[in-house]
DNA sequence: GTCAACCCATATATTTTCGGTATGCCAATG
DNA sequence: CATTGGCATACCGAAAATATATGGGTTGAC
């Protein structure tokens, strides 16, 4: 059962004549006649009544015609759909994001995306620091908005911005009265530590910063998320050194201050599987850059 | 866009491997690999991710897969439907019938048909004497139940029974007191005449019968249908000589009596276009014969 | 680390199938 | 009776599909 034969069959049925159909198909009449007879042999029954004034569908032919047309349309549609997906005009884009970035980026990113790729189904999913790598690798998200970038040989990264570290403390803290806090003033104070994803759960993202300034902060607690860190800060357990955008999700009672003489920052990056040839990734990066630029 | 390629594509997508799919398709692996690449070239985008452990659909491939499967199923289904119609297992059978025969035949014929060809859509349509030939020729009915048979070179006929002529008269008629009516007693009485379809509208179906018995009946009225004839008989306009089965549709006040010494009858026949190769016609004739036999 | 196994891609030869040209057959028409 | 219109058949050349043989890359085992 060949699709070409079905196409020929439909053409002959519509033209009610082999000669006319051959003309429309830009081919000679005899080969078309042969193909029709082969189709009839394959079906095992005549599909046309041959009259002296042309061809006319038999009832068996009518039964075939409707389905053959549908099958043709589906095949064409399938090819077009595949092309559209490959061109990034349709398809699905699953966006993973870390929650710290949600308030800062998503409100600008989502409208931008809907405008840029209107035919695409968008999906958003929050990523935790511990699972983000796996979610990219198993393709359950197409791209991930991360801070910092994922470090993995199979995962490609595009840096789209950075966030300075700031000191987060209770409003009541004496340091809150300063416009910016000198690093030296942190010495000896308890730290709420977030692990750096590349250095294992017992690490902290700010170890290099503290070491460079020869500041020692005893670790009061280790937490997984920026929001947990802020909760503990509010509870008076210690101070936290967090990326600036965390302010947007900070509860009342917490203030952020810049660190004097410290320009360290965390990269904001788009991360995706190196072998994911989705054409949507390029567009996504552009949108994300725009969103970050207006932050 | 070739259906074979789509079939190969679906096989590879399901097997997630060219080698496995080739085995299932009973072919060698290299040509299948070539066909898949040709399909990808035709679409203009990769449909599979080639991994070291086999093949995996890309999103474009997924978009194609669903429609390709549907198209394949439709093509197969179309071929099967055409075969089923050609074999008389499905399809449509449009039955035309003349109204005189309705009461006598349809109640037995219809259940018989539904039992014999359960997959077939049945359609019933009343035929008038003046249009029945055209309705058969233009295929608006597949078969026609006629009395008498249609006489036309393009129309084939199967005689399935006959109906004796009887005299129809008002209950009040003096002839009604006889068990059967001698032909001679009709002489001079007014006749309600039905035209014989083969001899034009000015004819009568009973001309030969009357002539053979040297009976002359003045024609009081010419009508098109048996029912009109009976109405006029009831109104006292004259007598009618009608096929026996007309009794079944006769109104109160009309009686039928056999004609003594006259065995003339009208054939009941199934008529269809000579070139209509519908396999349902044979079955229909058998059913109609059964129905007539139990009349 | 080497070797074997697995899987897909490429190359070449053979076979199948398709499409074109020339021609025949049949029926309808004038 | 010849002509026209339409489909079928015959034959040939071209294109495409399939098979066999082979290469290259990666995985996993010893």
Short mmCIF file of N, CA, C and O (backbone and C1' of nucleotides) in Angstrom, two decimals, chain A residues 18-19 30 33 37 50, chain D residues 5-10:
data_model
loop_
_atom_site.label_atom_id
_atom_site.label_comp_id
_atom_site.label_asym_id
_atom_site.label_seq_id
_atom_site.Cartn_x
_atom_site.Cartn_y
_atom_site.Cartn_z
N UNK A 18 -8.73 9.10 -16.34
CA UNK A 18 -7.30 8.88 -16.18
C UNK A 18 -6.52 9.94 -16.95
O UNK A 18 -5.54 10.49 -16.45
N UNK A 19 -6.97 10.25 -18.15
CA UNK A 19 -6.25 11.23 -18.96
C UNK A 19 -6.19 12.58 -18.27
O UNK A 19 -5.11 13.17 -18.15
N UNK A 30 -0.51 6.51 -19.79
CA UNK A 30 -0.35 5.06 -19.59
C UNK A 30 0.19 4.66 -18.21
O UNK A 30 -0.40 3.77 -17.59
N UNK A 33 -2.54 4.78 -15.75
CA UNK A 33 -3.45 3.65 -15.93
C UNK A 33 -2.89 2.40 -15.28
O UNK A 33 -3.61 1.66 -14.59
N UNK A 37 -4.45 0.20 -12.05
CA UNK A 37 -4.73 -1.24 -12.13
C UNK A 37 -3.95 -2.00 -11.06
O UNK A 37 -4.44 -2.99 -10.52
N UNK A 50 -15.20 1.45 -15.77
CA UNK A 50 -14.70 2.08 -16.97
C UNK A 50 -15.83 2.26 -17.95
O UNK A 50 -16.39 1.27 -18.45
P DG D 5 -11.28 14.39 -29.99
"O5'" DG D 5 -11.67 13.44 -28.78
"C5'" DG D 5 -13.05 13.16 -28.51
"C4'" DG D 5 -13.13 12.09 -27.44
"C3'" DG D 5 -12.08 12.23 -26.35
"O3'" DG D 5 -12.67 11.93 -25.10
"C1'" DG D 5 -11.86 10.12 -27.38
P DG D 6 -11.89 12.33 -23.72
"O5'" DG D 6 -11.57 10.88 -23.14
"C5'" DG D 6 -12.63 9.96 -22.91
"C4'" DG D 6 -12.04 8.60 -22.73
"C3'" DG D 6 -10.78 8.60 -21.85
"O3'" DG D 6 -11.03 7.88 -20.65
"C1'" DG D 6 -10.50 7.27 -23.79
P DC D 7 -9.93 7.75 -19.55
"O5'" DC D 7 -9.50 6.22 -19.71
"C5'" DC D 7 -10.49 5.22 -19.60
"C4'" DC D 7 -9.94 3.90 -20.09
"C3'" DC D 7 -8.75 3.36 -19.29
"O3'" DC D 7 -9.02 2.01 -18.91
"C1'" DC D 7 -8.27 3.37 -21.61
P DA D 8 -7.90 1.20 -18.10
"O5'" DA D 8 -7.20 0.39 -19.29
"C5'" DA D 8 -7.95 -0.55 -20.04
"C4'" DA D 8 -7.05 -1.40 -20.91
"C3'" DA D 8 -5.88 -2.07 -20.19
"O3'" DA D 8 -5.77 -3.42 -20.65
"C1'" DA D 8 -5.06 -0.72 -21.97
P DT D 9 -4.70 -4.41 -20.02
"O5'" DT D 9 -3.49 -4.38 -21.07
"C5'" DT D 9 -3.73 -4.77 -22.41
"C4'" DT D 9 -2.47 -4.62 -23.25
"C3'" DT D 9 -1.19 -5.22 -22.64
"O3'" DT D 9 -0.64 -6.12 -23.59
"C1'" DT D 9 -0.79 -3.04 -23.44
P DA D 10 0.66 -6.98 -23.19
"O5'" DA D 10 1.81 -6.17 -23.94
"C5'" DA D 10 1.57 -5.66 -25.25
"C4'" DA D 10 2.89 -5.18 -25.87
"C3'" DA D 10 4.14 -5.80 -25.25
"O3'" DA D 10 5.12 -5.99 -26.26
"C1'" DA D 10 4.17 -3.45 -24.92
#
